[in-house]
Structure formats: structure tokens, C-alpha cells
Amino acid sequence: MDLFPIFLKLSARPCIVIGAGNLAESKIESLRAANAHVTVIAPNARERILAMAEAGEIHYHPREYAQGDLAGNFLVVAATDNPAVNRAVFAEAEQSNILCNAVDDPPFCDFYFPSVVRRGDLQIAISTAGASPALAQRLRKELNAQLPLDLGDWLNDLGNLRREVVQAEPLNEERRLLLHQLAQRDVCGFDGCPSRQMARAHARTNPMPAEPELS
């Protein structure tokens, strides 16, 4: 199966989850972590999901799914314990060009939720195309154990330094090599950080071209 790996911006996009049990809870949490506007439809819900609704973090409708519920949504997660309902949701999503994930039912998925290792803005996503979520979870645990806990903070400092370099140097091979070099060095947020001092010295050898004078 050929899958296109992608990280989507879901901030403020309407997403809907059909189901509010154990299968749905982690999907709702993932969508909330991406700042999606989440609506949940299910006759009953777990306590954690009810708490999110009471806190105004999601919209919860305590009823069964009905045809037409997906209108206006960007994506849908079908997470009930009833395969017939999940497949009805998938059918409506297909008709409406809405991305659908039917939990634990790979043939009825347009996308999969990966296992994710996070360190701040760094995300490593692992997918087995639905073949073995257990393997994806095992790999996630192994990667999580190997990556330093402060990797996200380091990435934040590296990103800030990269922006300084991009503003100071033209887009050329010298700049590209410097950015690769910085990605292998210790970087901190202090002005006197040796890597920042090195980058500033490099900028003096690779300055932006002078602006042409206006006639």
C-alpha cells in the first residue's frame, strides 16, 4: 500500500468523531493536541470525554450517528464498536470528499493515526499502514527511550539560530553547509553561545548582496 506521509495543520478546522468510548478517546486527544475544533457524537461517553465537553474543549452530542452529520467537517473518525455504523460513516465521508479513519478497520480508512514520539516541535511518526499498530507502538517506545528529553528545547534554540542565519546570509551553498554544520553542534539561547558566534562570523564572509541603488 502506498501512503503519502504528511503533517497536517488542523488548527481551527472542524473534525468529527463518531463514538466516545475507549477507541475514540485517544483520537479525540490527538485532534485536540492539534487544536482542531472537535465534535463528538455518541449516545454515551467516557468520563474523560464528558469532562472535555464540560470544559468547552469539544462539542458533544449524546445521540446516535445519523446520515448528514459529517457535513462541513474536514475529517471524520469512526470509532464505534459497531462495524456497520463505522462503514456507514465511511460511505458518507466518501460521498462528501471528507477524509475518514475507521478505527481498526484499515480498508475503510483514508488515513491512519501514527504512533508518535514528541520532543517539543520535533515529531517522529511511525505507521505500519494499519498492518500492526502493536509494532508501531513498540518502535515508538524504543525511539522514545533513545531520544534526549531536552531535544525539543535544543530544537527551539536551533530554529531561532537558523532564522538569524537566513536573515543574514543569501540562499547559497555556503549557507546550506553552515546550517547542516549547526544541526550537529551544541546550541543554546544565550547571545554568547559559541555556535551563534560562529554563525555570525560566517555571515561576515557570506553577506547579503548590496541593494541596487535607485536611479
PDB file of N, CA and C in Angstrom, residues 73-171:
ATOM      1  N   ASN A  73     -17.448  19.135   7.796  1.00  0.00           N
ATOM      2  CA  ASN A  73     -16.237  18.741   8.524  1.00  0.00           C
ATOM      3  C   ASN A  73     -15.088  18.446   7.575  1.00  0.00           C
ATOM      4  N   PHE A  74     -13.871  18.634   8.091  1.00  0.00           N
ATOM      5  CA  PHE A  74     -12.665  18.395   7.303  1.00  0.00           C
ATOM      6  C   PHE A  74     -12.292  16.925   7.310  1.00  0.00           C
ATOM      7  N   LEU A  75     -12.430  16.282   8.464  1.00  0.00           N
ATOM      8  CA  LEU A  75     -12.168  14.851   8.561  1.00  0.00           C
ATOM      9  C   LEU A  75     -13.056  14.239   9.626  1.00  0.00           C
ATOM     10  N   VAL A  76     -13.162  12.917   9.560  1.00  0.00           N
ATOM     11  CA  VAL A  76     -14.009  12.189  10.493  1.00  0.00           C
ATOM     12  C   VAL A  76     -13.272  10.955  10.978  1.00  0.00           C
ATOM     13  N   VAL A  77     -13.514  10.622  12.242  1.00  0.00           N
ATOM     14  CA  VAL A  77     -13.029   9.367  12.809  1.00  0.00           C
ATOM     15  C   VAL A  77     -14.248   8.551  13.211  1.00  0.00           C
ATOM     16  N   ALA A  78     -14.369   7.355  12.638  1.00  0.00           N
ATOM     17  CA  ALA A  78     -15.451   6.437  13.005  1.00  0.00           C
ATOM     18  C   ALA A  78     -14.884   5.477  14.039  1.00  0.00           C
ATOM     19  N   ALA A  79     -15.321   5.637  15.291  1.00  0.00           N
ATOM     20  CA  ALA A  79     -14.688   4.896  16.388  1.00  0.00           C
ATOM     21  C   ALA A  79     -15.732   4.221  17.272  1.00  0.00           C
ATOM     22  N   THR A  80     -16.785   3.716  16.650  1.00  0.00           N
ATOM     23  CA  THR A  80     -17.766   2.971  17.438  1.00  0.00           C
ATOM     24  C   THR A  80     -17.348   1.500  17.483  1.00  0.00           C
ATOM     25  N   ASP A  81     -18.034   0.719  18.318  1.00  0.00           N
ATOM     26  CA  ASP A  81     -17.777  -0.725  18.345  1.00  0.00           C
ATOM     27  C   ASP A  81     -18.739  -1.475  17.436  1.00  0.00           C
ATOM     28  N   ASN A  82     -19.369  -0.730  16.513  1.00  0.00           N
ATOM     29  CA  ASN A  82     -20.318  -1.317  15.570  1.00  0.00           C
ATOM     30  C   ASN A  82     -19.768  -1.133  14.148  1.00  0.00           C
ATOM     31  N   PRO A  83     -19.240  -2.211  13.522  1.00  0.00           N
ATOM     32  CA  PRO A  83     -18.660  -2.071  12.175  1.00  0.00           C
ATOM     33  C   PRO A  83     -19.647  -1.509  11.155  1.00  0.00           C
ATOM     34  N   ALA A  84     -20.930  -1.823  11.288  1.00  0.00           N
ATOM     35  CA  ALA A  84     -21.915  -1.319  10.322  1.00  0.00           C
ATOM     36  C   ALA A  84     -22.001   0.207  10.396  1.00  0.00           C
ATOM     37  N   VAL A  85     -21.970   0.741  11.613  1.00  0.00           N
ATOM     38  CA  VAL A  85     -22.017   2.202  11.769  1.00  0.00           C
ATOM     39  C   VAL A  85     -20.746   2.821  11.206  1.00  0.00           C
ATOM     40  N   ASN A  86     -19.598   2.233  11.538  1.00  0.00           N
ATOM     41  CA  ASN A  86     -18.327   2.775  11.044  1.00  0.00           C
ATOM     42  C   ASN A  86     -18.298   2.801   9.521  1.00  0.00           C
ATOM     43  N   ARG A  87     -18.828   1.774   8.905  1.00  0.00           N
ATOM     44  CA  ARG A  87     -18.800   1.721   7.437  1.00  0.00           C
ATOM     45  C   ARG A  87     -19.826   2.675   6.830  1.00  0.00           C
ATOM     46  N   ALA A  88     -20.913   2.907   7.521  1.00  0.00           N
ATOM     47  CA  ALA A  88     -21.863   3.918   7.047  1.00  0.00           C
ATOM     48  C   ALA A  88     -21.227   5.304   7.108  1.00  0.00           C
ATOM     49  N   VAL A  89     -20.459   5.540   8.157  1.00  0.00           N
ATOM     50  CA  VAL A  89     -19.741   6.820   8.277  1.00  0.00           C
ATOM     51  C   VAL A  89     -18.738   6.951   7.138  1.00  0.00           C
ATOM     52  N   PHE A  90     -18.008   5.871   6.866  1.00  0.00           N
ATOM     53  CA  PHE A  90     -17.024   5.907   5.778  1.00  0.00           C
ATOM     54  C   PHE A  90     -17.712   6.188   4.438  1.00  0.00           C
ATOM     55  N   ALA A  91     -18.872   5.557   4.220  1.00  0.00           N
ATOM     56  CA  ALA A  91     -19.593   5.761   2.955  1.00  0.00           C
ATOM     57  C   ALA A  91     -20.013   7.219   2.803  1.00  0.00           C
ATOM     58  N   GLU A  92     -20.529   7.807   3.874  1.00  0.00           N
ATOM     59  CA  GLU A  92     -20.916   9.226   3.787  1.00  0.00           C
ATOM     60  C   GLU A  92     -19.693  10.108   3.559  1.00  0.00           C
ATOM     61  N   ALA A  93     -18.583   9.760   4.220  1.00  0.00           N
ATOM     62  CA  ALA A  93     -17.359  10.551   4.042  1.00  0.00           C
ATOM     63  C   ALA A  93     -16.882  10.485   2.595  1.00  0.00           C
ATOM     64  N   GLU A  94     -16.926   9.306   2.018  1.00  0.00           N
ATOM     65  CA  GLU A  94     -16.507   9.173   0.604  1.00  0.00           C
ATOM     66  C   GLU A  94     -17.381  10.019  -0.304  1.00  0.00           C
ATOM     67  N   GLN A  95     -18.696   9.963  -0.077  1.00  0.00           N
ATOM     68  CA  GLN A  95     -19.622  10.730  -0.911  1.00  0.00           C
ATOM     69  C   GLN A  95     -19.392  12.233  -0.770  1.00  0.00           C
ATOM     70  N   SER A  96     -18.898  12.650   0.402  1.00  0.00           N
ATOM     71  CA  SER A  96     -18.753  14.081   0.693  1.00  0.00           C
ATOM     72  C   SER A  96     -17.305  14.559   0.580  1.00  0.00           C
ATOM     73  N   ASN A  97     -16.403  13.682   0.109  1.00  0.00           N
ATOM     74  CA  ASN A  97     -14.978  14.040  -0.010  1.00  0.00           C
ATOM     75  C   ASN A  97     -14.390  14.499   1.326  1.00  0.00           C
ATOM     76  N   ILE A  98     -14.731  13.765   2.381  1.00  0.00           N
ATOM     77  CA  ILE A  98     -14.194  14.040   3.714  1.00  0.00           C
ATOM     78  C   ILE A  98     -13.253  12.897   4.082  1.00  0.00           C
ATOM     79  N   LEU A  99     -12.070  13.251   4.580  1.00  0.00           N
ATOM     80  CA  LEU A  99     -11.112  12.220   4.989  1.00  0.00           C
ATOM     81  C   LEU A  99     -11.672  11.420   6.156  1.00  0.00           C
ATOM     82  N   CYS A 100     -11.513  10.083   6.096  1.00  0.00           N
ATOM     83  CA  CYS A 100     -12.116   9.226   7.118  1.00  0.00           C
ATOM     84  C   CYS A 100     -11.107   8.208   7.646  1.00  0.00           C
ATOM     85  N   ASN A 101     -11.157   8.011   8.948  1.00  0.00           N
ATOM     86  CA  ASN A 101     -10.429   6.918   9.598  1.00  0.00           C
ATOM     87  C   ASN A 101     -11.444   6.092  10.368  1.00  0.00           C
ATOM     88  N   ALA A 102     -11.620   4.833   9.950  1.00  0.00           N
ATOM     89  CA  ALA A 102     -12.446   3.895  10.708  1.00  0.00           C
ATOM     90  C   ALA A 102     -11.490   3.070  11.566  1.00  0.00           C
ATOM     91  N   VAL A 103     -11.555   3.276  12.867  1.00  0.00           N
ATOM     92  CA  VAL A 103     -10.562   2.709  13.770  1.00  0.00           C
ATOM     93  C   VAL A 103     -10.540   1.185  13.681  1.00  0.00           C
ATOM     94  N   ASP A 104      -9.324   0.654  13.548  1.00  0.00           N
ATOM     95  CA  ASP A 104      -9.094  -0.803  13.486  1.00  0.00           C
ATOM     96  C   ASP A 104      -9.801  -1.453  12.311  1.00  0.00           C
ATOM     97  N   ASP A 105     -10.025  -0.704  11.233  1.00  0.00           N
ATOM     98  CA  ASP A 105     -10.677  -1.256  10.038  1.00  0.00           C
ATOM     99  C   ASP A 105      -9.977  -0.673   8.804  1.00  0.00           C
ATOM    100  N   PRO A 106      -8.707  -1.072   8.550  1.00  0.00           N
ATOM    101  CA  PRO A 106      -7.880  -0.422   7.519  1.00  0.00           C
ATOM    102  C   PRO A 106      -8.531  -0.252   6.147  1.00  0.00           C
ATOM    103  N   PRO A 107      -9.318  -1.216   5.630  1.00  0.00           N
ATOM    104  CA  PRO A 107      -9.901  -0.980   4.303  1.00  0.00           C
ATOM    105  C   PRO A 107     -10.829   0.234   4.260  1.00  0.00           C
ATOM    106  N   PHE A 108     -11.281   0.695   5.427  1.00  0.00           N
ATOM    107  CA  PHE A 108     -12.214   1.823   5.469  1.00  0.00           C
ATOM    108  C   PHE A 108     -11.537   3.047   6.085  1.00  0.00           C
ATOM    109  N   CYS A 109     -10.304   3.242   5.673  1.00  0.00           N
ATOM    110  CA  CYS A 109      -9.525   4.398   6.151  1.00  0.00           C
ATOM    111  C   CYS A 109      -8.898   5.130   4.969  1.00  0.00           C
ATOM    112  N   ASP A 110      -8.981   6.453   5.005  1.00  0.00           N
ATOM    113  CA  ASP A 110      -8.196   7.276   4.075  1.00  0.00           C
ATOM    114  C   ASP A 110      -6.851   7.643   4.690  1.00  0.00           C
ATOM    115  N   PHE A 111      -6.771   7.569   6.004  1.00  0.00           N
ATOM    116  CA  PHE A 111      -5.520   7.896   6.697  1.00  0.00           C
ATOM    117  C   PHE A 111      -5.473   7.098   7.991  1.00  0.00           C
ATOM    118  N   TYR A 112      -4.279   7.041   8.564  1.00  0.00           N
ATOM    119  CA  TYR A 112      -4.084   6.325   9.824  1.00  0.00           C
ATOM    120  C   TYR A 112      -3.488   7.266  10.859  1.00  0.00           C
ATOM    121  N   PHE A 113      -3.799   7.019  12.111  1.00  0.00           N
ATOM    122  CA  PHE A 113      -3.140   7.733  13.194  1.00  0.00           C
ATOM    123  C   PHE A 113      -1.820   7.016  13.482  1.00  0.00           C
ATOM    124  N   PRO A 114      -0.704   7.709  13.346  1.00  0.00           N
ATOM    125  CA  PRO A 114       0.584   7.056  13.593  1.00  0.00           C
ATOM    126  C   PRO A 114       0.894   6.984  15.090  1.00  0.00           C
ATOM    127  N   SER A 115       1.846   6.149  15.436  1.00  0.00           N
ATOM    128  CA  SER A 115       2.461   6.246  16.755  1.00  0.00           C
ATOM    129  C   SER A 115       3.477   7.377  16.690  1.00  0.00           C
ATOM    130  N   VAL A 116       3.478   8.243  17.685  1.00  0.00           N
ATOM    131  CA  VAL A 116       4.268   9.473  17.598  1.00  0.00           C
ATOM    132  C   VAL A 116       5.182   9.615  18.806  1.00  0.00           C
ATOM    133  N   VAL A 117       6.434   9.973  18.521  1.00  0.00           N
ATOM    134  CA  VAL A 117       7.384  10.379  19.559  1.00  0.00           C
ATOM    135  C   VAL A 117       7.513  11.891  19.468  1.00  0.00           C
ATOM    136  N   ARG A 118       7.307  12.581  20.592  1.00  0.00           N
ATOM    137  CA  ARG A 118       7.346  14.050  20.589  1.00  0.00           C
ATOM    138  C   ARG A 118       8.419  14.571  21.525  1.00  0.00           C
ATOM    139  N   ARG A 119       9.127  15.577  21.039  1.00  0.00           N
ATOM    140  CA  ARG A 119      10.016  16.398  21.855  1.00  0.00           C
ATOM    141  C   ARG A 119       9.809  17.834  21.394  1.00  0.00           C
ATOM    142  N   GLY A 120       8.881  18.553  22.015  1.00  0.00           N
ATOM    143  CA  GLY A 120       8.575  19.898  21.553  1.00  0.00           C
ATOM    144  C   GLY A 120       8.026  19.867  20.133  1.00  0.00           C
ATOM    145  N   ASP A 121       8.628  20.683  19.255  1.00  0.00           N
ATOM    146  CA  ASP A 121       8.170  20.729  17.861  1.00  0.00           C
ATOM    147  C   ASP A 121       8.659  19.537  17.039  1.00  0.00           C
ATOM    148  N   LEU A 122       9.556  18.745  17.605  1.00  0.00           N
ATOM    149  CA  LEU A 122      10.026  17.559  16.889  1.00  0.00           C
ATOM    150  C   LEU A 122       9.001  16.440  17.046  1.00  0.00           C
ATOM    151  N   GLN A 123       8.544  15.907  15.919  1.00  0.00           N
ATOM    152  CA  GLN A 123       7.635  14.773  15.943  1.00  0.00           C
ATOM    153  C   GLN A 123       8.164  13.696  15.003  1.00  0.00           C
ATOM    154  N   ILE A 124       8.219  12.475  15.508  1.00  0.00           N
ATOM    155  CA  ILE A 124       8.576  11.336  14.680  1.00  0.00           C
ATOM    156  C   ILE A 124       7.360  10.427  14.645  1.00  0.00           C
ATOM    157  N   ALA A 125       6.785  10.270  13.450  1.00  0.00           N
ATOM    158  CA  ALA A 125       5.561   9.487  13.300  1.00  0.00           C
ATOM    159  C   ALA A 125       5.877   8.139  12.657  1.00  0.00           C
ATOM    160  N   ILE A 126       5.263   7.095  13.197  1.00  0.00           N
ATOM    161  CA  ILE A 126       5.506   5.736  12.716  1.00  0.00           C
ATOM    162  C   ILE A 126       4.174   5.130  12.275  1.00  0.00           C
ATOM    163  N   SER A 127       4.154   4.625  11.061  1.00  0.00           N
ATOM    164  CA  SER A 127       2.943   3.983  10.548  1.00  0.00           C
ATOM    165  C   SER A 127       3.285   2.617   9.967  1.00  0.00           C
ATOM    166  N   THR A 128       2.401   1.663  10.170  1.00  0.00           N
ATOM    167  CA  THR A 128       2.517   0.367   9.507  1.00  0.00           C
ATOM    168  C   THR A 128       1.352   0.171   8.530  1.00  0.00           C
ATOM    169  N   ALA A 129       0.721   1.299   8.142  1.00  0.00           N
ATOM    170  CA  ALA A 129      -0.441   1.251   7.240  1.00  0.00           C
ATOM    171  C   ALA A 129      -1.543   0.365   7.815  1.00  0.00           C
ATOM    172  N   GLY A 130      -1.647   0.350   9.124  1.00  0.00           N
ATOM    173  CA  GLY A 130      -2.698  -0.421   9.773  1.00  0.00           C
ATOM    174  C   GLY A 130      -2.386  -1.898   9.920  1.00  0.00           C
ATOM    175  N   ALA A 131      -1.206  -2.334   9.418  1.00  0.00           N
ATOM    176  CA  ALA A 131      -0.887  -3.762   9.454  1.00  0.00           C
ATOM    177  C   ALA A 131      -0.599  -4.245  10.872  1.00  0.00           C
ATOM    178  N   SER A 132       0.094  -3.429  11.668  1.00  0.00           N
ATOM    179  CA  SER A 132       0.431  -3.852  13.025  1.00  0.00           C
ATOM    180  C   SER A 132       0.633  -2.632  13.921  1.00  0.00           C
ATOM    181  N   PRO A 133      -0.441  -2.084  14.468  1.00  0.00           N
ATOM    182  CA  PRO A 133      -0.285  -0.981  15.427  1.00  0.00           C
ATOM    183  C   PRO A 133       0.614  -1.367  16.602  1.00  0.00           C
ATOM    184  N   ALA A 134       0.635  -2.631  16.977  1.00  0.00           N
ATOM    185  CA  ALA A 134       1.487  -3.063  18.090  1.00  0.00           C
ATOM    186  C   ALA A 134       2.963  -2.867  17.756  1.00  0.00           C
ATOM    187  N   LEU A 135       3.348  -3.154  16.504  1.00  0.00           N
ATOM    188  CA  LEU A 135       4.737  -2.931  16.094  1.00  0.00           C
ATOM    189  C   LEU A 135       5.059  -1.440  16.122  1.00  0.00           C
ATOM    190  N   ALA A 136       4.139  -0.617  15.625  1.00  0.00           N
ATOM    191  CA  ALA A 136       4.369   0.830  15.647  1.00  0.00           C
ATOM    192  C   ALA A 136       4.562   1.323  17.079  1.00  0.00           C
ATOM    193  N   GLN A 137       3.763   0.792  18.006  1.00  0.00           N
ATOM    194  CA  GLN A 137       3.885   1.207  19.409  1.00  0.00           C
ATOM    195  C   GLN A 137       5.217   0.743  20.004  1.00  0.00           C
ATOM    196  N   ARG A 138       5.661  -0.447  19.621  1.00  0.00           N
ATOM    197  CA  ARG A 138       6.951  -0.931  20.121  1.00  0.00           C
ATOM    198  C   ARG A 138       8.091  -0.043  19.645  1.00  0.00           C
ATOM    199  N   LEU A 139       8.061   0.304  18.349  1.00  0.00           N
ATOM    200  CA  LEU A 139       9.102   1.175  17.804  1.00  0.00           C
ATOM    201  C   LEU A 139       9.064   2.550  18.453  1.00  0.00           C
ATOM    202  N   ARG A 140       7.839   3.046  18.719  1.00  0.00           N
ATOM    203  CA  ARG A 140       7.722   4.345  19.394  1.00  0.00           C
ATOM    204  C   ARG A 140       8.394   4.304  20.770  1.00  0.00           C
ATOM    205  N   LYS A 141       8.161   3.247  21.515  1.00  0.00           N
ATOM    206  CA  LYS A 141       8.764   3.136  22.846  1.00  0.00           C
ATOM    207  C   LYS A 141      10.285   3.080  22.746  1.00  0.00           C
ATOM    208  N   GLU A 142      10.796   2.361  21.758  1.00  0.00           N
ATOM    209  CA  GLU A 142      12.246   2.248  21.607  1.00  0.00           C
ATOM    210  C   GLU A 142      12.864   3.598  21.248  1.00  0.00           C
ATOM    211  N   LEU A 143      12.238   4.317  20.318  1.00  0.00           N
ATOM    212  CA  LEU A 143      12.744   5.642  19.945  1.00  0.00           C
ATOM    213  C   LEU A 143      12.631   6.612  21.112  1.00  0.00           C
ATOM    214  N   ASN A 144      11.518   6.535  21.814  1.00  0.00           N
ATOM    215  CA  ASN A 144      11.298   7.438  22.943  1.00  0.00           C
ATOM    216  C   ASN A 144      12.375   7.253  24.017  1.00  0.00           C
ATOM    217  N   ALA A 145      12.804   6.027  24.206  1.00  0.00           N
ATOM    218  CA  ALA A 145      13.836   5.751  25.217  1.00  0.00           C
ATOM    219  C   ALA A 145      15.204   6.257  24.782  1.00  0.00           C
ATOM    220  N   GLN A 146      15.424   6.372  23.484  1.00  0.00           N
ATOM    221  CA  GLN A 146      16.739   6.760  22.979  1.00  0.00           C
ATOM    222  C   GLN A 146      16.917   8.269  22.850  1.00  0.00           C
ATOM    223  N   LEU A 147      15.833   9.002  22.642  1.00  0.00           N
ATOM    224  CA  LEU A 147      15.963  10.439  22.370  1.00  0.00           C
ATOM    225  C   LEU A 147      16.055  11.239  23.669  1.00  0.00           C
ATOM    226  N   PRO A 148      16.998  12.189  23.758  1.00  0.00           N
ATOM    227  CA  PRO A 148      17.114  13.018  24.968  1.00  0.00           C
ATOM    228  C   PRO A 148      15.823  13.775  25.259  1.00  0.00           C
ATOM    229  N   LEU A 149      15.519  13.949  26.546  1.00  0.00           N
ATOM    230  CA  LEU A 149      14.287  14.633  26.925  1.00  0.00           C
ATOM    231  C   LEU A 149      14.323  16.122  26.576  1.00  0.00           C
ATOM    232  N   ASP A 150      15.545  16.700  26.501  1.00  0.00           N
ATOM    233  CA  ASP A 150      15.647  18.130  26.200  1.00  0.00           C
ATOM    234  C   ASP A 150      15.828  18.406  24.706  1.00  0.00           C
ATOM    235  N   LEU A 151      15.535  17.424  23.880  1.00  0.00           N
ATOM    236  CA  LEU A 151      15.719  17.600  22.438  1.00  0.00           C
ATOM    237  C   LEU A 151      14.813  18.707  21.886  1.00  0.00           C
ATOM    238  N   GLY A 152      13.622  18.833  22.437  1.00  0.00           N
ATOM    239  CA  GLY A 152      12.708  19.878  21.972  1.00  0.00           C
ATOM    240  C   GLY A 152      13.249  21.266  22.262  1.00  0.00           C
ATOM    241  N   ASP A 153      13.827  21.453  23.458  1.00  0.00           N
ATOM    242  CA  ASP A 153      14.418  22.759  23.798  1.00  0.00           C
ATOM    243  C   ASP A 153      15.591  23.086  22.875  1.00  0.00           C
ATOM    244  N   TRP A 154      16.415  22.061  22.602  1.00  0.00           N
ATOM    245  CA  TRP A 154      17.552  22.253  21.691  1.00  0.00           C
ATOM    246  C   TRP A 154      17.052  22.630  20.294  1.00  0.00           C
ATOM    247  N   LEU A 155      15.994  21.965  19.840  1.00  0.00           N
ATOM    248  CA  LEU A 155      15.436  22.274  18.520  1.00  0.00           C
ATOM    249  C   LEU A 155      14.924  23.707  18.469  1.00  0.00           C
ATOM    250  N   ASN A 156      14.315  24.158  19.557  1.00  0.00           N
ATOM    251  CA  ASN A 156      13.812  25.531  19.594  1.00  0.00           C
ATOM    252  C   ASN A 156      14.961  26.538  19.437  1.00  0.00           C
ATOM    253  N   ASP A 157      16.049  26.292  20.175  1.00  0.00           N
ATOM    254  CA  ASP A 157      17.219  27.181  20.053  1.00  0.00           C
ATOM    255  C   ASP A 157      17.827  27.092  18.651  1.00  0.00           C
ATOM    256  N   LEU A 158      17.886  25.886  18.108  1.00  0.00           N
ATOM    257  CA  LEU A 158      18.433  25.714  16.761  1.00  0.00           C
ATOM    258  C   LEU A 158      17.570  26.443  15.728  1.00  0.00           C
ATOM    259  N   GLY A 159      16.252  26.379  15.898  1.00  0.00           N
ATOM    260  CA  GLY A 159      15.359  27.079  14.973  1.00  0.00           C
ATOM    261  C   GLY A 159      15.557  28.583  15.031  1.00  0.00           C
ATOM    262  N   ASN A 160      15.730  29.120  16.256  1.00  0.00           N
ATOM    263  CA  ASN A 160      15.971  30.568  16.380  1.00  0.00           C
ATOM    264  C   ASN A 160      17.276  30.965  15.701  1.00  0.00           C
ATOM    265  N   LEU A 161      18.319  30.142  15.881  1.00  0.00           N
ATOM    266  CA  LEU A 161      19.605  30.462  15.249  1.00  0.00           C
ATOM    267  C   LEU A 161      19.509  30.344  13.725  1.00  0.00           C
ATOM    268  N   ARG A 162      18.760  29.361  13.266  1.00  0.00           N
ATOM    269  CA  ARG A 162      18.575  29.219  11.812  1.00  0.00           C
ATOM    270  C   ARG A 162      17.935  30.476  11.218  1.00  0.00           C
ATOM    271  N   ARG A 163      16.935  31.013  11.928  1.00  0.00           N
ATOM    272  CA  ARG A 163      16.279  32.220  11.415  1.00  0.00           C
ATOM    273  C   ARG A 163      17.276  33.388  11.348  1.00  0.00           C
ATOM    274  N   GLU A 164      18.185  33.471  12.326  1.00  0.00           N
ATOM    275  CA  GLU A 164      19.206  34.523  12.278  1.00  0.00           C
ATOM    276  C   GLU A 164      20.094  34.353  11.042  1.00  0.00           C
ATOM    277  N   VAL A 165      20.485  33.104  10.775  1.00  0.00           N
ATOM    278  CA  VAL A 165      21.358  32.830   9.629  1.00  0.00           C
ATOM    279  C   VAL A 165      20.631  33.166   8.327  1.00  0.00           C
ATOM    280  N   VAL A 166      19.370  32.771   8.220  1.00  0.00           N
ATOM    281  CA  VAL A 166      18.611  33.005   6.982  1.00  0.00           C
ATOM    282  C   VAL A 166      18.467  34.500   6.707  1.00  0.00           C
ATOM    283  N   GLN A 167      18.357  35.292   7.780  1.00  0.00           N
ATOM    284  CA  GLN A 167      18.235  36.744   7.589  1.00  0.00           C
ATOM    285  C   GLN A 167      19.572  37.392   7.217  1.00  0.00           C
ATOM    286  N   ALA A 168      20.677  36.735   7.646  1.00  0.00           N
ATOM    287  CA  ALA A 168      21.987  37.379   7.474  1.00  0.00           C
ATOM    288  C   ALA A 168      22.716  36.936   6.213  1.00  0.00           C
ATOM    289  N   GLU A 169      22.374  35.757   5.685  1.00  0.00           N
ATOM    290  CA  GLU A 169      23.138  35.227   4.563  1.00  0.00           C
ATOM    291  C   GLU A 169      22.224  34.939   3.370  1.00  0.00           C
ATOM    292  N   PRO A 170      22.747  35.043   2.148  1.00  0.00           N
ATOM    293  CA  PRO A 170      21.936  34.735   0.958  1.00  0.00           C
ATOM    294  C   PRO A 170      21.739  33.225   0.825  1.00  0.00           C
ATOM    295  N   LEU A 171      20.771  32.867   0.029  1.00  0.00           N
ATOM    296  CA  LEU A 171      20.484  31.451  -0.229  1.00  0.00           C
ATOM    297  C   LEU A 171      21.538  30.903  -1.193  1.00  0.00           C
TER     298      LEU A 171
END
